[in-house]
């Protein structure tokens, strides 16, 4: 299997012991790399499962409708897991890192960071013929993964929209 990561925390919780099993973005950035990277990995290795872990902000930068359309049209079933914390966390962290005592650090909602109301990412993939589901609690994640694995085994691209209350699983 191959894990594509545009989330930032996966290497901290998973151990990769084989080459060509983990792909991540460069430290120089590239928001939106994940969806295309997952399609490329699946195209190059059709016999392997490809998993994308991505934040909700990066997911939107990846142009999800065309990416999911290509996945369905070209029979490239991948599993996308969206860590949905309803904000651009990189912008939030950078702002607070640069100005720890600034106005944003005192605000309930940091300007230009919140992704509210949050889109239903699980419905985006469904609009292109894929399988989507939403997870609201950590104990829902494993059964959701099993359902999604069954879908990609059947050739159907899948997505799990993991809401922030369940993100502790990451």
JSON list of C-alpha atoms in Angstrom, two decimals:
[
{"chain": "A", "resi": 1, "resn": "UNK", "atom": "CA", "xyz": [0.00, 0.00, 0.00]},
{"chain": "A", "resi": 2, "resn": "UNK", "atom": "CA", "xyz": [0.98, 3.64, -0.44]},
{"chain": "A", "resi": 3, "resn": "UNK", "atom": "CA", "xyz": [0.14, 6.53, 1.86]},
{"chain": "A", "resi": 4, "resn": "UNK", "atom": "CA", "xyz": [0.08, 10.03, 0.39]},
{"chain": "A", "resi": 5, "resn": "UNK", "atom": "CA", "xyz": [0.19, 12.62, 3.15]},
{"chain": "A", "resi": 6, "resn": "UNK", "atom": "CA", "xyz": [-0.79, 16.25, 2.99]},
{"chain": "A", "resi": 7, "resn": "UNK", "atom": "CA", "xyz": [-1.70, 16.39, 6.64]},
{"chain": "A", "resi": 8, "resn": "UNK", "atom": "CA", "xyz": [1.56, 16.64, 8.53]},
{"chain": "A", "resi": 9, "resn": "UNK", "atom": "CA", "xyz": [1.17, 14.11, 11.34]},
{"chain": "A", "resi": 10, "resn": "UNK", "atom": "CA", "xyz": [1.11, 10.67, 9.71]},
{"chain": "A", "resi": 11, "resn": "UNK", "atom": "CA", "xyz": [4.86, 9.91, 10.04]},
{"chain": "A", "resi": 12, "resn": "UNK", "atom": "CA", "xyz": [4.50, 10.51, 13.77]},
{"chain": "A", "resi": 13, "resn": "UNK", "atom": "CA", "xyz": [1.90, 7.76, 14.23]},
{"chain": "A", "resi": 14, "resn": "UNK", "atom": "CA", "xyz": [2.72, 5.21, 11.51]},
{"chain": "A", "resi": 15, "resn": "UNK", "atom": "CA", "xyz": [5.96, 3.34, 10.96]},
{"chain": "A", "resi": 16, "resn": "UNK", "atom": "CA", "xyz": [7.05, 2.92, 7.35]},
{"chain": "A", "resi": 17, "resn": "UNK", "atom": "CA", "xyz": [9.56, 0.11, 6.88]},
{"chain": "A", "resi": 18, "resn": "UNK", "atom": "CA", "xyz": [9.45, -0.39, 3.10]},
{"chain": "A", "resi": 19, "resn": "UNK", "atom": "CA", "xyz": [10.52, 2.01, 0.38]},
{"chain": "A", "resi": 20, "resn": "UNK", "atom": "CA", "xyz": [7.92, 3.56, -1.92]},
{"chain": "A", "resi": 21, "resn": "UNK", "atom": "CA", "xyz": [5.14, 3.34, 0.65]},
{"chain": "A", "resi": 22, "resn": "UNK", "atom": "CA", "xyz": [5.00, 6.97, 1.84]},
{"chain": "A", "resi": 23, "resn": "UNK", "atom": "CA", "xyz": [4.82, 10.18, -0.21]},
{"chain": "A", "resi": 24, "resn": "UNK", "atom": "CA", "xyz": [4.47, 13.66, 1.29]},
{"chain": "A", "resi": 25, "resn": "UNK", "atom": "CA", "xyz": [4.67, 17.21, 0.10]},
{"chain": "A", "resi": 26, "resn": "UNK", "atom": "CA", "xyz": [7.89, 19.15, 0.15]},
{"chain": "A", "resi": 27, "resn": "UNK", "atom": "CA", "xyz": [8.57, 21.42, 3.13]},
{"chain": "A", "resi": 28, "resn": "UNK", "atom": "CA", "xyz": [8.46, 24.23, 0.56]},
{"chain": "A", "resi": 29, "resn": "UNK", "atom": "CA", "xyz": [4.74, 23.62, 0.31]},
{"chain": "A", "resi": 30, "resn": "UNK", "atom": "CA", "xyz": [2.29, 22.81, -2.44]},
{"chain": "A", "resi": 31, "resn": "UNK", "atom": "CA", "xyz": [-1.22, 22.99, -1.04]},
{"chain": "A", "resi": 32, "resn": "UNK", "atom": "CA", "xyz": [-3.42, 20.75, -3.09]},
{"chain": "A", "resi": 33, "resn": "UNK", "atom": "CA", "xyz": [-0.77, 18.19, -4.04]},
{"chain": "A", "resi": 34, "resn": "UNK", "atom": "CA", "xyz": [-2.49, 15.27, -2.34]},
{"chain": "A", "resi": 35, "resn": "UNK", "atom": "CA", "xyz": [-5.40, 14.49, -4.66]},
{"chain": "A", "resi": 36, "resn": "UNK", "atom": "CA", "xyz": [-3.27, 14.57, -7.81]},
{"chain": "A", "resi": 37, "resn": "UNK", "atom": "CA", "xyz": [-0.44, 12.75, -6.04]},
{"chain": "A", "resi": 38, "resn": "UNK", "atom": "CA", "xyz": [-2.81, 9.95, -5.04]},
{"chain": "A", "resi": 39, "resn": "UNK", "atom": "CA", "xyz": [-4.10, 9.61, -8.60]},
{"chain": "A", "resi": 40, "resn": "UNK", "atom": "CA", "xyz": [-0.54, 9.49, -9.92]},
{"chain": "A", "resi": 41, "resn": "UNK", "atom": "CA", "xyz": [0.47, 6.85, -7.38]},
{"chain": "A", "resi": 42, "resn": "UNK", "atom": "CA", "xyz": [-2.56, 4.71, -8.24]},
{"chain": "A", "resi": 43, "resn": "UNK", "atom": "CA", "xyz": [-1.92, 5.11, -11.97]},
{"chain": "A", "resi": 44, "resn": "UNK", "atom": "CA", "xyz": [1.70, 4.03, -11.49]},
{"chain": "A", "resi": 45, "resn": "UNK", "atom": "CA", "xyz": [0.84, 1.12, -9.18]},
{"chain": "A", "resi": 46, "resn": "UNK", "atom": "CA", "xyz": [-2.68, -0.12, -10.00]},
{"chain": "A", "resi": 47, "resn": "UNK", "atom": "CA", "xyz": [-2.21, -3.28, -7.93]},
{"chain": "A", "resi": 48, "resn": "UNK", "atom": "CA", "xyz": [-1.60, -1.37, -4.68]},
{"chain": "A", "resi": 49, "resn": "UNK", "atom": "CA", "xyz": [-4.04, 0.44, -2.40]},
{"chain": "A", "resi": 50, "resn": "UNK", "atom": "CA", "xyz": [-3.46, 4.18, -2.26]},
{"chain": "A", "resi": 51, "resn": "UNK", "atom": "CA", "xyz": [-4.55, 6.21, 0.77]},
{"chain": "A", "resi": 52, "resn": "UNK", "atom": "CA", "xyz": [-4.52, 10.00, 0.94]},
{"chain": "A", "resi": 53, "resn": "UNK", "atom": "CA", "xyz": [-4.60, 11.78, 4.28]},
{"chain": "A", "resi": 54, "resn": "UNK", "atom": "CA", "xyz": [-5.31, 15.47, 3.80]},
{"chain": "A", "resi": 55, "resn": "UNK", "atom": "CA", "xyz": [-6.56, 18.45, 5.78]},
{"chain": "A", "resi": 56, "resn": "UNK", "atom": "CA", "xyz": [-9.80, 20.09, 4.71]},
{"chain": "A", "resi": 57, "resn": "UNK", "atom": "CA", "xyz": [-8.08, 23.27, 3.52]},
{"chain": "A", "resi": 58, "resn": "UNK", "atom": "CA", "xyz": [-5.55, 21.35, 1.43]},
{"chain": "A", "resi": 59, "resn": "UNK", "atom": "CA", "xyz": [-8.36, 19.17, 0.08]},
{"chain": "A", "resi": 60, "resn": "UNK", "atom": "CA", "xyz": [-10.10, 22.25, -1.30]},
{"chain": "A", "resi": 61, "resn": "UNK", "atom": "CA", "xyz": [-6.85, 23.45, -2.91]},
{"chain": "A", "resi": 62, "resn": "UNK", "atom": "CA", "xyz": [-6.60, 20.07, -4.69]},
{"chain": "A", "resi": 63, "resn": "UNK", "atom": "CA", "xyz": [-9.58, 20.83, -6.96]},
{"chain": "A", "resi": 64, "resn": "UNK", "atom": "CA", "xyz": [-11.61, 17.87, -5.67]},
{"chain": "A", "resi": 65, "resn": "UNK", "atom": "CA", "xyz": [-14.40, 17.74, -8.26]},
{"chain": "A", "resi": 66, "resn": "UNK", "atom": "CA", "xyz": [-12.03, 17.21, -11.23]},
{"chain": "A", "resi": 67, "resn": "UNK", "atom": "CA", "xyz": [-9.80, 14.90, -9.16]},
{"chain": "A", "resi": 68, "resn": "UNK", "atom": "CA", "xyz": [-12.69, 12.66, -8.12]},
{"chain": "A", "resi": 69, "resn": "UNK", "atom": "CA", "xyz": [-14.11, 12.76, -11.65]},
{"chain": "A", "resi": 70, "resn": "UNK", "atom": "CA", "xyz": [-10.79, 11.55, -13.10]},
{"chain": "A", "resi": 71, "resn": "UNK", "atom": "CA", "xyz": [-10.57, 8.84, -10.42]},
{"chain": "A", "resi": 72, "resn": "UNK", "atom": "CA", "xyz": [-14.01, 7.51, -11.36]},
{"chain": "A", "resi": 73, "resn": "UNK", "atom": "CA", "xyz": [-13.61, 7.93, -15.13]},
{"chain": "A", "resi": 74, "resn": "UNK", "atom": "CA", "xyz": [-10.18, 6.27, -15.25]},
{"chain": "A", "resi": 75, "resn": "UNK", "atom": "CA", "xyz": [-10.97, 3.59, -12.66]},
{"chain": "A", "resi": 76, "resn": "UNK", "atom": "CA", "xyz": [-8.39, 4.80, -10.15]},
{"chain": "A", "resi": 77, "resn": "UNK", "atom": "CA", "xyz": [-9.97, 3.91, -6.79]},
{"chain": "A", "resi": 78, "resn": "UNK", "atom": "CA", "xyz": [-8.15, 5.61, -3.94]},
{"chain": "A", "resi": 79, "resn": "UNK", "atom": "CA", "xyz": [-9.24, 6.28, -0.37]},
{"chain": "A", "resi": 80, "resn": "UNK", "atom": "CA", "xyz": [-9.14, 9.93, 0.68]},
{"chain": "A", "resi": 81, "resn": "UNK", "atom": "CA", "xyz": [-9.34, 10.70, 4.40]},
{"chain": "A", "resi": 82, "resn": "UNK", "atom": "CA", "xyz": [-10.12, 14.36, 5.06]},
{"chain": "A", "resi": 83, "resn": "UNK", "atom": "CA", "xyz": [-9.18, 15.61, 8.54]},
{"chain": "A", "resi": 84, "resn": "UNK", "atom": "CA", "xyz": [-11.90, 18.23, 8.83]},
{"chain": "A", "resi": 85, "resn": "UNK", "atom": "CA", "xyz": [-11.08, 20.72, 11.56]},
{"chain": "A", "resi": 86, "resn": "UNK", "atom": "CA", "xyz": [-13.03, 23.47, 9.76]},
{"chain": "A", "resi": 87, "resn": "UNK", "atom": "CA", "xyz": [-10.05, 25.77, 9.32]},
{"chain": "A", "resi": 88, "resn": "UNK", "atom": "CA", "xyz": [-6.87, 26.38, 7.43]},
{"chain": "A", "resi": 89, "resn": "UNK", "atom": "CA", "xyz": [-4.66, 25.12, 10.24]},
{"chain": "A", "resi": 90, "resn": "UNK", "atom": "CA", "xyz": [-1.37, 26.03, 8.52]},
{"chain": "A", "resi": 91, "resn": "UNK", "atom": "CA", "xyz": [-2.50, 29.67, 8.23]},
{"chain": "A", "resi": 92, "resn": "UNK", "atom": "CA", "xyz": [-3.72, 29.61, 11.83]},
{"chain": "A", "resi": 93, "resn": "UNK", "atom": "CA", "xyz": [-0.47, 28.18, 13.19]},
{"chain": "A", "resi": 94, "resn": "UNK", "atom": "CA", "xyz": [1.71, 30.49, 11.07]},
{"chain": "A", "resi": 95, "resn": "UNK", "atom": "CA", "xyz": [-0.22, 33.57, 12.15]},
{"chain": "A", "resi": 96, "resn": "UNK", "atom": "CA", "xyz": [0.02, 32.70, 15.83]},
{"chain": "A", "resi": 97, "resn": "UNK", "atom": "CA", "xyz": [3.68, 31.69, 15.43]},
{"chain": "A", "resi": 98, "resn": "UNK", "atom": "CA", "xyz": [4.55, 35.03, 13.87]},
{"chain": "A", "resi": 99, "resn": "UNK", "atom": "CA", "xyz": [2.38, 37.17, 16.15]},
{"chain": "A", "resi": 100, "resn": "UNK", "atom": "CA", "xyz": [1.84, 35.25, 19.40]},
{"chain": "A", "resi": 101, "resn": "UNK", "atom": "CA", "xyz": [0.55, 38.36, 21.18]},
{"chain": "A", "resi": 102, "resn": "UNK", "atom": "CA", "xyz": [-1.30, 39.79, 18.18]},
{"chain": "A", "resi": 103, "resn": "UNK", "atom": "CA", "xyz": [-4.98, 40.41, 17.59]},
{"chain": "A", "resi": 104, "resn": "UNK", "atom": "CA", "xyz": [-5.49, 36.94, 16.10]},
{"chain": "A", "resi": 105, "resn": "UNK", "atom": "CA", "xyz": [-4.24, 35.26, 19.30]},
{"chain": "A", "resi": 106, "resn": "UNK", "atom": "CA", "xyz": [-7.02, 36.98, 21.26]},
{"chain": "A", "resi": 107, "resn": "UNK", "atom": "CA", "xyz": [-9.81, 36.37, 18.74]},
{"chain": "A", "resi": 108, "resn": "UNK", "atom": "CA", "xyz": [-12.35, 33.59, 19.12]},
{"chain": "A", "resi": 109, "resn": "UNK", "atom": "CA", "xyz": [-12.08, 33.03, 15.37]},
{"chain": "A", "resi": 110, "resn": "UNK", "atom": "CA", "xyz": [-8.89, 33.98, 13.57]},
{"chain": "A", "resi": 111, "resn": "UNK", "atom": "CA", "xyz": [-9.81, 36.05, 10.49]},
{"chain": "A", "resi": 112, "resn": "UNK", "atom": "CA", "xyz": [-9.53, 34.30, 7.12]},
{"chain": "A", "resi": 113, "resn": "UNK", "atom": "CA", "xyz": [-8.88, 30.93, 8.76]},
{"chain": "A", "resi": 114, "resn": "UNK", "atom": "CA", "xyz": [-12.30, 29.46, 9.54]},
{"chain": "A", "resi": 115, "resn": "UNK", "atom": "CA", "xyz": [-13.89, 27.22, 6.95]},
{"chain": "A", "resi": 116, "resn": "UNK", "atom": "CA", "xyz": [-17.42, 27.69, 8.20]},
{"chain": "A", "resi": 117, "resn": "UNK", "atom": "CA", "xyz": [-19.87, 26.55, 7.20]},
{"chain": "A", "resi": 118, "resn": "UNK", "atom": "CA", "xyz": [-17.83, 23.50, 6.34]},
{"chain": "A", "resi": 119, "resn": "UNK", "atom": "CA", "xyz": [-18.64, 21.82, 3.04]},
{"chain": "A", "resi": 120, "resn": "UNK", "atom": "CA", "xyz": [-19.86, 18.23, 3.09]},
{"chain": "A", "resi": 121, "resn": "UNK", "atom": "CA", "xyz": [-16.75, 16.73, 1.49]},
{"chain": "A", "resi": 122, "resn": "UNK", "atom": "CA", "xyz": [-18.31, 13.27, 1.54]},
{"chain": "A", "resi": 123, "resn": "UNK", "atom": "CA", "xyz": [-21.00, 14.59, -0.82]},
{"chain": "A", "resi": 124, "resn": "UNK", "atom": "CA", "xyz": [-18.40, 16.04, -3.23]},
{"chain": "A", "resi": 125, "resn": "UNK", "atom": "CA", "xyz": [-17.06, 12.60, -4.11]},
{"chain": "A", "resi": 126, "resn": "UNK", "atom": "CA", "xyz": [-20.60, 11.21, -4.35]},
{"chain": "A", "resi": 127, "resn": "UNK", "atom": "CA", "xyz": [-21.38, 13.86, -7.00]},
{"chain": "A", "resi": 128, "resn": "UNK", "atom": "CA", "xyz": [-18.75, 12.22, -9.24]},
{"chain": "A", "resi": 129, "resn": "UNK", "atom": "CA", "xyz": [-19.82, 8.62, -8.67]},
{"chain": "A", "resi": 130, "resn": "UNK", "atom": "CA", "xyz": [-17.60, 7.84, -5.69]},
{"chain": "A", "resi": 131, "resn": "UNK", "atom": "CA", "xyz": [-18.44, 6.71, -2.17]},
{"chain": "A", "resi": 132, "resn": "UNK", "atom": "CA", "xyz": [-18.43, 9.20, 0.70]},
{"chain": "A", "resi": 133, "resn": "UNK", "atom": "CA", "xyz": [-19.11, 9.01, 4.39]},
{"chain": "A", "resi": 134, "resn": "UNK", "atom": "CA", "xyz": [-18.80, 11.28, 7.40]},
{"chain": "A", "resi": 135, "resn": "UNK", "atom": "CA", "xyz": [-17.24, 10.28, 10.73]},
{"chain": "A", "resi": 136, "resn": "UNK", "atom": "CA", "xyz": [-18.12, 12.24, 13.87]},
{"chain": "A", "resi": 137, "resn": "UNK", "atom": "CA", "xyz": [-16.53, 10.14, 16.61]},
{"chain": "A", "resi": 138, "resn": "UNK", "atom": "CA", "xyz": [-13.30, 8.12, 16.95]},
{"chain": "A", "resi": 139, "resn": "UNK", "atom": "CA", "xyz": [-15.16, 4.81, 17.35]},
{"chain": "A", "resi": 140, "resn": "UNK", "atom": "CA", "xyz": [-16.79, 5.35, 13.93]},
{"chain": "A", "resi": 141, "resn": "UNK", "atom": "CA", "xyz": [-13.47, 5.49, 12.07]},
{"chain": "A", "resi": 142, "resn": "UNK", "atom": "CA", "xyz": [-12.56, 1.79, 11.88]},
{"chain": "A", "resi": 143, "resn": "UNK", "atom": "CA", "xyz": [-15.99, 0.68, 10.56]},
{"chain": "A", "resi": 144, "resn": "UNK", "atom": "CA", "xyz": [-15.87, 3.57, 8.08]},
{"chain": "A", "resi": 145, "resn": "UNK", "atom": "CA", "xyz": [-12.43, 2.44, 6.92]},
{"chain": "A", "resi": 146, "resn": "UNK", "atom": "CA", "xyz": [-13.71, -1.11, 6.42]},
{"chain": "A", "resi": 147, "resn": "UNK", "atom": "CA", "xyz": [-16.65, 0.11, 4.30]},
{"chain": "A", "resi": 148, "resn": "UNK", "atom": "CA", "xyz": [-14.35, 2.36, 2.28]},
{"chain": "A", "resi": 149, "resn": "UNK", "atom": "CA", "xyz": [-11.85, -0.48, 1.71]},
{"chain": "A", "resi": 150, "resn": "UNK", "atom": "CA", "xyz": [-14.68, -2.63, 0.36]},
{"chain": "A", "resi": 151, "resn": "UNK", "atom": "CA", "xyz": [-15.59, 0.16, -2.06]},
{"chain": "A", "resi": 152, "resn": "UNK", "atom": "CA", "xyz": [-12.07, 0.67, -3.38]},
{"chain": "A", "resi": 153, "resn": "UNK", "atom": "CA", "xyz": [-11.72, -3.13, -3.72]},
{"chain": "A", "resi": 154, "resn": "UNK", "atom": "CA", "xyz": [-14.78, -2.92, -5.97]},
{"chain": "A", "resi": 155, "resn": "UNK", "atom": "CA", "xyz": [-13.11, -0.16, -8.02]},
{"chain": "A", "resi": 156, "resn": "UNK", "atom": "CA", "xyz": [-15.03, 2.77, -6.51]},
{"chain": "A", "resi": 157, "resn": "UNK", "atom": "CA", "xyz": [-13.08, 5.83, -5.23]},
{"chain": "A", "resi": 158, "resn": "UNK", "atom": "CA", "xyz": [-13.92, 6.55, -1.58]},
{"chain": "A", "resi": 159, "resn": "UNK", "atom": "CA", "xyz": [-13.64, 9.43, 0.89]},
{"chain": "A", "resi": 160, "resn": "UNK", "atom": "CA", "xyz": [-14.06, 9.64, 4.65]},
{"chain": "A", "resi": 161, "resn": "UNK", "atom": "CA", "xyz": [-14.85, 13.11, 6.01]},
{"chain": "A", "resi": 162, "resn": "UNK", "atom": "CA", "xyz": [-13.47, 12.95, 9.57]},
{"chain": "A", "resi": 163, "resn": "UNK", "atom": "CA", "xyz": [-14.87, 15.83, 11.64]},
{"chain": "A", "resi": 164, "resn": "UNK", "atom": "CA", "xyz": [-12.74, 17.48, 14.29]},
{"chain": "A", "resi": 165, "resn": "UNK", "atom": "CA", "xyz": [-14.38, 15.67, 17.17]},
{"chain": "A", "resi": 166, "resn": "UNK", "atom": "CA", "xyz": [-13.05, 12.43, 15.65]},
{"chain": "A", "resi": 167, "resn": "UNK", "atom": "CA", "xyz": [-9.65, 13.84, 14.56]},
{"chain": "A", "resi": 168, "resn": "UNK", "atom": "CA", "xyz": [-8.06, 12.55, 17.76]},
{"chain": "A", "resi": 169, "resn": "UNK", "atom": "CA", "xyz": [-7.72, 9.33, 15.77]},
{"chain": "A", "resi": 170, "resn": "UNK", "atom": "CA", "xyz": [-5.05, 11.14, 13.75]}
]
